Coordinates of C-alpha atoms (C1' of nucleotides) in Angstrom, one line a residue:
Chain A
X113 CA 79.3 19.4 -153.6
X114 CA 80.1 16.5 -151.1
X115 CA 77.2 14.5 -150.1
X116 CA 77.0 13.3 -146.5
X117 CA 76.2 9.9 -145.6
X118 CA 72.5 9.0 -144.8
X119 CA 70.7 5.9 -143.9
X120 CA 68.8 6.4 -147.2
X121 CA 71.7 5.9 -149.3
X122 CA 71.3 2.3 -150.0
X123 CA 67.8 2.9 -151.3
X124 CA 68.9 5.8 -153.5
X125 CA 71.4 3.6 -155.2
X126 CA 69.1 1.0 -155.8
X127 CA 66.3 3.2 -157.2
X128 CA 65.5 3.3 -160.8
X129 CA 67.8 0.5 -161.6
X130 CA 65.0 -1.5 -163.2
X131 CA 62.5 1.1 -163.8
X132 CA 63.7 4.0 -165.8
X133 CA 60.4 6.1 -165.7
X134 CA 58.0 5.0 -163.2
X135 CA 55.4 7.5 -164.4
X136 CA 54.8 5.7 -167.6
X137 CA 53.5 2.6 -165.9
X138 CA 51.0 4.4 -163.8
X139 CA 47.5 3.9 -165.4
X140 CA 46.8 7.7 -165.1
X141 CA 49.6 8.4 -167.6
X142 CA 48.5 9.4 -171.0
X143 CA 50.7 7.9 -173.7
X144 CA 51.1 9.7 -177.1
X145 CA 49.3 6.9 -178.8
X146 CA 46.6 4.5 -177.5
X147 CA 46.8 1.1 -179.1
X148 CA 43.6 -0.5 -180.3
X149 CA 41.5 2.5 -179.7
X150 CA 41.8 4.5 -183.0
X151 CA 38.0 3.6 -183.9
X152 CA 36.7 5.2 -180.9
X153 CA 39.1 8.2 -181.0
X154 CA 38.1 8.7 -184.6
X155 CA 34.5 8.7 -183.9
X156 CA 34.7 11.0 -181.0
X157 CA 36.9 13.4 -182.8
X158 CA 34.5 13.5 -185.6
X159 CA 31.7 14.3 -183.3
X160 CA 33.6 16.9 -181.4
X161 CA 35.2 18.7 -184.3
X162 CA 32.5 21.2 -185.1
X163 CA 33.2 22.7 -181.6
X164 CA 36.4 24.3 -183.0
X165 CA 34.1 26.4 -185.1
X166 CA 31.9 27.2 -182.3
X167 CA 29.3 24.7 -183.5
X168 CA 27.7 22.6 -180.7
X169 CA 28.7 19.0 -181.0
X170 CA 26.2 16.2 -180.0
X171 CA 26.1 14.8 -176.6
X172 CA 27.9 11.5 -176.3
X173 CA 27.3 8.6 -174.1
X174 CA 30.1 6.2 -173.8
X175 CA 29.8 2.7 -172.4
X176 CA 32.7 0.4 -171.4
X177 CA 34.0 -1.6 -168.4
X178 CA 36.6 -0.3 -166.2
X179 CA 40.1 -0.2 -167.7
X180 CA 38.9 -0.3 -171.2
X181 CA 40.6 3.0 -172.0
X182 CA 37.6 5.4 -171.8
X183 CA 39.3 7.8 -169.3
X184 CA 42.5 7.7 -171.1
X185 CA 41.0 8.2 -174.4
X186 CA 39.0 11.3 -173.3
X187 CA 42.0 12.8 -171.6
X188 CA 44.1 12.3 -174.8
X189 CA 41.3 14.0 -176.8
X190 CA 41.2 16.8 -174.3
X191 CA 44.9 17.3 -174.7
X192 CA 44.6 17.4 -178.6
X193 CA 41.7 19.7 -178.4
X194 CA 43.9 22.1 -176.5
X195 CA 46.6 21.7 -179.0
X196 CA 44.1 22.6 -181.8
X197 CA 42.9 25.8 -179.8
X198 CA 45.7 26.6 -177.5
X199 CA 44.0 29.7 -176.0
X200 CA 40.6 28.0 -175.8
X201 CA 38.9 30.7 -177.9
X202 CA 36.3 28.4 -179.3
X203 CA 36.1 25.6 -177.0
X204 CA 36.9 24.4 -173.5
X205 CA 37.2 20.9 -172.2
X206 CA 36.2 20.0 -168.8
X207 CA 36.8 16.7 -167.1
X208 CA 35.0 15.6 -163.9
X209 CA 35.1 12.2 -162.2
X210 CA 31.8 11.6 -160.5
X211 CA 33.3 8.9 -158.5
X212 CA 35.5 11.3 -156.6
X213 CA 32.9 13.9 -156.3
X214 CA 29.5 12.4 -156.4
X215 CA 27.1 15.0 -155.0
X216 CA 25.2 17.4 -157.3
X217 CA 26.8 20.5 -155.6
X218 CA 30.1 18.9 -155.8
X219 CA 29.9 18.3 -159.4
X220 CA 28.7 21.8 -160.2
X221 CA 31.3 23.2 -157.9
X222 CA 34.1 21.2 -159.8
X223 CA 32.8 22.2 -163.2
X224 CA 32.5 25.8 -162.1
X225 CA 36.0 26.0 -160.7
X226 CA 37.5 24.6 -163.8
X227 CA 35.7 27.0 -166.0
X228 CA 35.8 30.1 -163.9
X229 CA 39.2 31.7 -163.8
X230 CA 38.5 35.0 -162.2
X231 CA 39.2 34.9 -158.5
X232 CA 36.4 37.1 -157.4
X233 CA 33.8 35.1 -159.3
X234 CA 34.8 31.5 -158.0
X235 CA 32.0 29.6 -156.4
X236 CA 32.6 28.6 -152.8
X237 CA 33.1 25.0 -151.9
X238 CA 29.9 24.8 -149.9
X239 CA 27.1 27.1 -148.6
X240 CA 25.3 28.1 -151.7
X241 CA 22.0 26.9 -152.9
X242 CA 22.2 24.6 -156.0
X243 CA 19.9 27.1 -157.9
X244 CA 22.4 29.9 -157.2
X245 CA 25.5 27.9 -158.3
X246 CA 23.6 26.8 -161.6
X247 CA 22.5 30.5 -162.2
X248 CA 26.1 31.8 -161.7
X249 CA 27.6 29.1 -163.8
X250 CA 25.3 29.5 -166.6
X251 CA 25.7 33.2 -166.8
X252 CA 29.4 32.9 -166.7
X253 CA 29.3 30.3 -169.5
X254 CA 27.1 32.5 -171.7
X255 CA 29.5 35.4 -171.3
X256 CA 32.3 33.4 -172.9
X257 CA 30.8 32.8 -176.2
X258 CA 32.2 29.3 -177.0
X259 CA 31.6 25.8 -176.6
X260 CA 32.1 23.9 -173.4
X261 CA 32.7 20.2 -173.6
X262 CA 31.9 18.7 -170.1
X263 CA 33.0 15.1 -169.5
X264 CA 31.3 13.3 -166.7
X265 CA 33.2 10.1 -165.9
X266 CA 31.5 7.4 -163.8
X267 CA 28.2 9.2 -164.4
X268 CA 26.3 6.3 -162.9
X269 CA 27.8 6.7 -159.5
X270 CA 26.4 10.1 -159.0
X271 CA 23.1 9.0 -160.5
X272 CA 22.7 6.1 -158.1
X273 CA 22.9 8.5 -155.2
X274 CA 21.2 11.6 -156.3
X275 CA 18.9 10.7 -159.4
X276 CA 19.2 12.6 -162.6
X277 CA 18.8 16.2 -161.5
X278 CA 22.3 17.5 -162.4
X279 CA 22.1 15.9 -165.9
X280 CA 18.8 17.6 -166.2
X281 CA 20.5 20.9 -165.2
X282 CA 23.3 20.4 -167.6
X283 CA 21.5 19.1 -170.7
X284 CA 18.8 21.8 -170.4
X285 CA 21.4 24.5 -170.0
X286 CA 21.5 25.2 -173.6
X287 CA 17.9 26.4 -173.7
X288 CA 18.9 29.3 -171.6
X289 CA 22.2 30.1 -173.2
X290 CA 22.3 32.8 -175.8
X291 CA 25.8 32.5 -177.2
X292 CA 27.7 29.7 -175.7
X293 CA 26.7 26.0 -175.8
X294 CA 27.3 23.2 -173.7
X295 CA 27.7 19.6 -174.7
X296 CA 28.0 16.7 -172.3
X297 CA 30.1 13.5 -172.6
X298 CA 28.8 10.8 -170.2
X299 CA 30.9 7.9 -169.3
X300 CA 29.5 4.9 -167.7
X301 CA 30.5 1.3 -167.2
X302 CA 26.9 0.1 -166.6
X303 CA 25.3 -0.7 -169.8
X304 CA 21.9 -0.6 -168.4
X305 CA 22.5 2.9 -167.2
X306 CA 20.1 4.7 -169.5
X307 CA 17.1 2.5 -168.4
X308 CA 17.0 4.4 -165.2
X309 CA 16.9 7.9 -166.7
X310 CA 13.8 9.7 -167.5
X311 CA 13.0 9.7 -171.1
X312 CA 13.7 13.3 -171.8
X313 CA 17.3 13.0 -170.4
X314 CA 17.8 9.7 -172.1
X315 CA 17.3 11.1 -175.5
X316 CA 19.4 14.3 -174.8
X317 CA 22.2 12.5 -173.2
X318 CA 22.5 9.7 -175.6
X319 CA 22.5 11.6 -178.9
X320 CA 25.5 9.6 -179.9
X321 CA 26.7 6.2 -178.4
X322 CA 30.0 4.7 -178.3
X323 CA 31.1 1.4 -176.8
X324 CA 34.5 0.3 -175.5
X325 CA 34.9 -3.3 -175.6
X326 CA 37.2 -5.0 -172.9
X327 CA 40.7 -5.5 -174.2
X328 CA 41.7 -9.0 -175.4
X329 CA 44.8 -10.6 -174.0
X330 CA 46.7 -9.7 -177.1
X331 CA 45.6 -6.1 -177.0
X332 CA 46.8 -5.9 -173.6
X333 CA 50.1 -7.2 -174.6
X334 CA 50.5 -4.5 -177.1
X335 CA 49.8 -1.9 -174.6
X336 CA 52.2 -3.2 -172.1
X337 CA 55.0 -3.6 -174.7
X338 CA 54.2 -0.1 -175.9
X339 CA 54.9 1.2 -172.4
X340 CA 57.5 -1.1 -171.4
X341 CA 59.8 -0.1 -174.3
X342 CA 60.5 3.2 -172.6
X343 CA 60.8 1.9 -169.1
X344 CA 62.9 -1.1 -169.0
X345 CA 66.3 -1.9 -170.3
X346 CA 66.6 -4.9 -172.5
X347 CA 67.0 -8.2 -170.5
X348 CA 65.5 -6.8 -167.4
X349 CA 62.1 -8.2 -168.2
X350 CA 61.6 -12.0 -168.5
X351 CA 60.0 -12.7 -171.9
X352 CA 57.2 -14.4 -170.1
X353 CA 56.1 -11.5 -167.8
X354 CA 54.1 -9.3 -170.2
X355 CA 52.1 -12.1 -171.7
X356 CA 51.5 -13.3 -168.2
X357 CA 50.3 -9.8 -167.0
X358 CA 48.2 -9.5 -170.1
X359 CA 46.6 -12.9 -169.6
X360 CA 45.7 -12.4 -165.9
X361 CA 44.1 -9.1 -166.6
X362 CA 42.2 -10.4 -169.6
X363 CA 40.8 -13.2 -167.6
X364 CA 39.6 -10.6 -165.2
X365 CA 37.5 -8.4 -167.5
X366 CA 40.2 -7.1 -169.8
X367 CA 41.2 -4.3 -167.5
X368 CA 44.3 -2.4 -168.7
X369 CA 44.6 -0.5 -165.5
X370 CA 45.1 -4.0 -163.7
X371 CA 47.5 -5.1 -166.3
X372 CA 49.7 -2.2 -165.7
X373 CA 49.4 -2.4 -162.0
X374 CA 50.6 -6.0 -162.3
X375 CA 53.6 -4.9 -164.3
X376 CA 54.4 -1.9 -162.2
X377 CA 54.1 -3.6 -158.8
X378 CA 56.1 -6.6 -160.0
X379 CA 58.8 -4.3 -161.1
X380 CA 58.8 -2.5 -157.8
X381 CA 58.9 -5.8 -155.9
X382 CA 61.9 -7.0 -157.9
X383 CA 63.7 -3.7 -157.6
X384 CA 63.3 -3.6 -153.8
X385 CA 64.5 -7.2 -153.6
X386 CA 67.6 -6.3 -155.5
X387 CA 66.8 -8.9 -158.2
X388 CA 68.1 -8.0 -161.6
X389 CA 65.3 -9.6 -163.6
X390 CA 61.6 -9.3 -163.4
X391 CA 59.9 -12.7 -163.6
X392 CA 56.5 -14.3 -163.3
X393 CA 57.0 -14.9 -159.8
X394 CA 57.1 -11.3 -159.0
X395 CA 54.0 -10.8 -160.8
X396 CA 52.3 -13.4 -158.6
X397 CA 53.5 -11.4 -155.6
X398 CA 52.3 -8.3 -157.1
X399 CA 48.9 -9.9 -157.5
X400 CA 48.6 -10.8 -154.0
X401 CA 49.9 -7.5 -152.9
X402 CA 47.4 -5.5 -154.8
X403 CA 44.6 -7.6 -153.6
X404 CA 45.7 -7.2 -150.0
X405 CA 46.2 -3.4 -150.2
X406 CA 42.9 -2.9 -151.8
X407 CA 41.1 -4.7 -148.9
X408 CA 43.1 -2.8 -146.3
X409 CA 42.5 0.5 -148.0
X410 CA 38.7 -0.1 -147.9
X411 CA 39.0 -1.3 -144.2
X412 CA 40.8 1.9 -143.3
X413 CA 38.1 4.2 -144.8
X414 CA 34.9 2.6 -143.3
X415 CA 33.4 4.1 -140.3
X416 CA 33.5 2.6 -136.7
X417 CA 30.1 1.4 -137.1
X418 CA 30.9 -0.5 -140.2
X419 CA 33.8 -1.9 -138.5
X420 CA 31.8 -3.1 -135.7
X421 CA 29.4 -4.7 -138.0
X422 CA 32.3 -6.4 -139.8
X423 CA 33.6 -7.4 -136.5
X424 CA 30.4 -9.1 -135.7
X425 CA 30.5 -10.9 -138.9
X426 CA 34.0 -12.1 -138.3
X427 CA 33.1 -13.2 -134.8
X428 CA 30.1 -15.3 -136.1
X429 CA 32.3 -16.7 -138.8
X430 CA 34.9 -17.8 -136.2
X431 CA 32.3 -19.5 -134.4
X432 CA 31.7 -21.7 -137.2
X433 CA 28.5 -20.0 -138.4
X434 CA 29.1 -19.5 -142.1
X435 CA 25.3 -19.2 -143.0
X436 CA 24.6 -16.2 -140.7
X437 CA 21.6 -14.0 -141.1
X438 CA 21.1 -10.4 -140.6
X439 CA 19.5 -11.2 -137.2
X440 CA 22.4 -13.2 -136.0
X441 CA 24.7 -10.5 -136.8
X442 CA 22.7 -7.9 -135.2
X443 CA 22.6 -9.6 -131.8
X444 CA 26.4 -10.0 -131.9
X445 CA 26.7 -6.4 -133.1
X446 CA 24.7 -5.1 -130.0
X447 CA 27.1 -7.1 -127.7
X448 CA 30.1 -5.8 -129.3
X449 CA 28.7 -2.2 -129.2
X450 CA 28.2 -2.6 -125.5
X451 CA 31.7 -3.9 -125.0
X452 CA 33.6 -1.3 -127.1
X453 CA 31.2 1.4 -125.9
X454 CA 29.7 2.9 -129.1
X455 CA 26.1 3.6 -129.4
X456 CA 24.2 0.7 -131.2
X457 CA 22.2 1.6 -134.2
X458 CA 18.9 0.3 -135.4
X459 CA 18.6 -3.0 -137.3
X460 CA 17.3 -1.3 -140.4
X461 CA 20.6 0.7 -140.4
X462 CA 22.8 -2.5 -139.8
X463 CA 21.0 -4.1 -142.7
X464 CA 22.1 -1.1 -144.8
X465 CA 25.7 -1.2 -143.6
X466 CA 25.7 -4.9 -144.3
X467 CA 24.7 -4.2 -147.8
X468 CA 27.5 -1.6 -148.2
X469 CA 30.0 -4.1 -146.9
X470 CA 28.6 -6.4 -149.6
X471 CA 29.2 -3.9 -152.4
X472 CA 32.7 -3.3 -151.2
X473 CA 33.3 -6.8 -151.8
X474 CA 34.4 -7.6 -148.2
X475 CA 31.5 -10.1 -147.6
X476 CA 29.4 -12.0 -149.9
X477 CA 25.6 -11.8 -149.3
X478 CA 22.6 -13.3 -150.9
X479 CA 19.0 -12.9 -150.1
X480 CA 17.4 -16.3 -149.0
X481 CA 14.2 -17.2 -147.9
X482 CA 13.8 -19.4 -144.9
X483 CA 10.1 -20.1 -145.6
X484 CA 8.1 -19.7 -142.4
X485 CA 11.2 -18.5 -140.6
X486 CA 11.3 -15.3 -142.7
X487 CA 13.4 -13.9 -145.4
X488 CA 16.9 -12.7 -144.9
X489 CA 20.3 -12.1 -146.2
X490 CA 22.7 -15.0 -145.8
X491 CA 26.4 -14.2 -146.1
X492 CA 29.8 -15.3 -145.5
X493 CA 33.3 -13.5 -145.2
X494 CA 35.1 -12.9 -148.4
X495 CA 38.5 -12.0 -147.1
X496 CA 41.5 -14.0 -146.1
X497 CA 43.1 -14.6 -142.8
X498 CA 45.9 -12.0 -143.0
X499 CA 43.5 -9.3 -143.6
X500 CA 41.2 -10.4 -140.8
X501 CA 44.1 -10.4 -138.3
X502 CA 45.1 -7.1 -139.3
X503 CA 41.6 -5.8 -139.0
X504 CA 41.2 -7.2 -135.5
X505 CA 44.2 -5.2 -134.3
X506 CA 42.3 -2.0 -134.9
X507 CA 42.4 0.0 -131.6
X508 CA 38.7 0.3 -131.6
X509 CA 38.4 -3.3 -130.5
X510 CA 41.0 -3.0 -127.8
X511 CA 38.3 -3.6 -125.0
X512 CA 37.1 -6.6 -126.9
X513 CA 40.2 -8.6 -126.4
X514 CA 41.6 -7.1 -123.3
X515 CA 38.9 -8.4 -121.1
X516 CA 39.6 -11.9 -122.4
X517 CA 40.5 -14.1 -119.6
X518 CA 44.2 -14.8 -119.8
X519 CA 44.4 -18.3 -121.0
X520 CA 48.2 -18.2 -121.1
X521 CA 49.2 -20.7 -118.5
X522 CA 52.7 -22.1 -117.9
X523 CA 54.7 -21.8 -120.8
X524 CA 56.1 -24.9 -121.8
Chain B
dC199 C1' -2.7 -24.1 -151.4
dG200 C1' -2.7 -20.3 -148.4
dT201 C1' -0.1 -18.3 -144.5
dC202 C1' 3.0 -15.7 -142.4
dC203 C1' 7.7 -15.1 -140.7
dA204 C1' 11.9 -11.8 -140.7
dC205 C1' 13.5 -9.6 -143.0
dT206 C1' 14.4 -6.2 -147.7
dG207 C1' 14.0 -1.9 -150.1
dG208 C1' 12.4 2.5 -150.5
dA209 C1' 11.1 7.0 -148.9
dA210 C1' 10.3 10.6 -145.8
dT211 C1' 12.4 12.9 -142.0
dC212 C1' 15.8 14.7 -138.5
dA213 C1' 20.1 16.3 -136.4
dA214 C1' 24.7 17.7 -136.8
dG215 C1' 28.2 19.7 -139.1
dG216 C1' 30.3 21.9 -143.0
dG217 C1' 29.7 26.5 -145.2
dT218 C1' 27.7 31.6 -147.2
dC219 C1' 25.2 35.8 -146.9
dT220 C1' 23.3 39.9 -144.9
Chain C
dA167 C1' 24.1 36.7 -135.0
dG168 C1' 20.6 34.4 -137.4
dA169 C1' 18.7 32.9 -141.8
dC170 C1' 19.7 29.5 -145.3
dC171 C1' 22.0 25.9 -147.9
dC172 C1' 23.9 21.1 -148.9
dT173 C1' 25.8 16.4 -147.2
dT174 C1' 25.9 12.6 -144.3
dG175 C1' 24.4 9.3 -141.1
dA176 C1' 20.8 7.7 -138.7
dT177 C1' 15.7 6.9 -137.6
dT178 C1' 11.1 5.8 -138.4
dC179 C1' 7.5 3.9 -141.2
dC180 C1' 5.5 1.0 -144.5
dA181 C1' 4.6 -1.9 -148.3
dG182 C1' 6.4 -6.3 -150.3
dT183 C1' 8.0 -11.0 -150.6
dG184 C1' 10.1 -16.3 -151.3
dG185 C1' 9.2 -20.4 -149.9
dA186 C1' 8.9 -24.0 -145.8
dC187 C1' 5.2 -25.4 -143.0
dG188 C1' 0.6 -26.5 -141.7

DNA sequence: CGTCCACTGGAATCAAGGGTCT
DNA sequence: AGACCCTTGATTCCAGTGGACG
């Protein structure tokens, strides 16, 4: 078959010159072996093994910072479990990420729809009372007469917003079940997580505890080499690159996801540039790009109100006010709202939105007491010029700039 | 040393918007 | 169509507070 010419041709040719299998460099990829995690895997397997004989394993609580392999290990174990019991006669493995779905009904809905295969018994996305979902779910589970292992990743997310009701649901479900059993694996990156749980749930959830320590720079190197060997031809990778990626990520909390991102994006950049060798310079570009993209991503997802708040902060900042208070921002905010024509919210709400921006890392805030002059949050902008400029181009702020007197005089 | 400011942080509540069920 | 249910974003109310000032 003869291929016609296309404007994409030059990109097709270039594709996959440096990177043979892009998938492998994604952090979501599950390799056949996970370096430096055999201890944890061993422990978990030991705990879960009884499930293959329809005996209920203990609940497990797993601690570890982001990118320490918790998710990868659990997915790996899920795969292995499936290998050992291909038809899921004795146990089923369910994985939920509570960061993605963080509402009680969202979590129950997700669990249900992974477990329930019959079409006519599926639980609707919304509209049902929690009690009802719970009732249907536990009935269904009990009919199956087997062990359900439910992994709740980023469990603290959901908790922060909704308290421990669902955990109560799930951990007490066994009391109502006649034949089946449910066991919960909670994953959290907050080591103080259990402090906030009620004592009953604390003891139930934490029957076993496993800790994932951050990877060291050397361990990260192993991980990267392990993946790189299938991805790059020899000599494509400058020998300094992997140690550099590892070192950067290790500095920053030993996050394997980050290390992989550095490597992948660096390779992408090199490939797109038409360079034949990936070097440290590419990694540095990658690092900037990642940071930039992350902030842009956040900015695209926040609501108009949050944008207006952020704009007020930027305005204050530009006017040389780098120790602004909530009150300062609120006055600017009201002005801006009037100009861009959106309703102004209460100060209480704005204080909340500011806290959210703080949590997203866009601004840096600190509660300060000004003595007689009250107590407030004092904060500063945490993003660079590029991002700010991009942000201000948002069409929401169109009116804000168009009314500006044209200062453009004679061009010289 | 006590006061008292300008907020913070938490909770209760409402309205709107997604939906199901009968 | 009307009764219910959950989520989200916003409002309202209230108790609490660090520390400069008097």
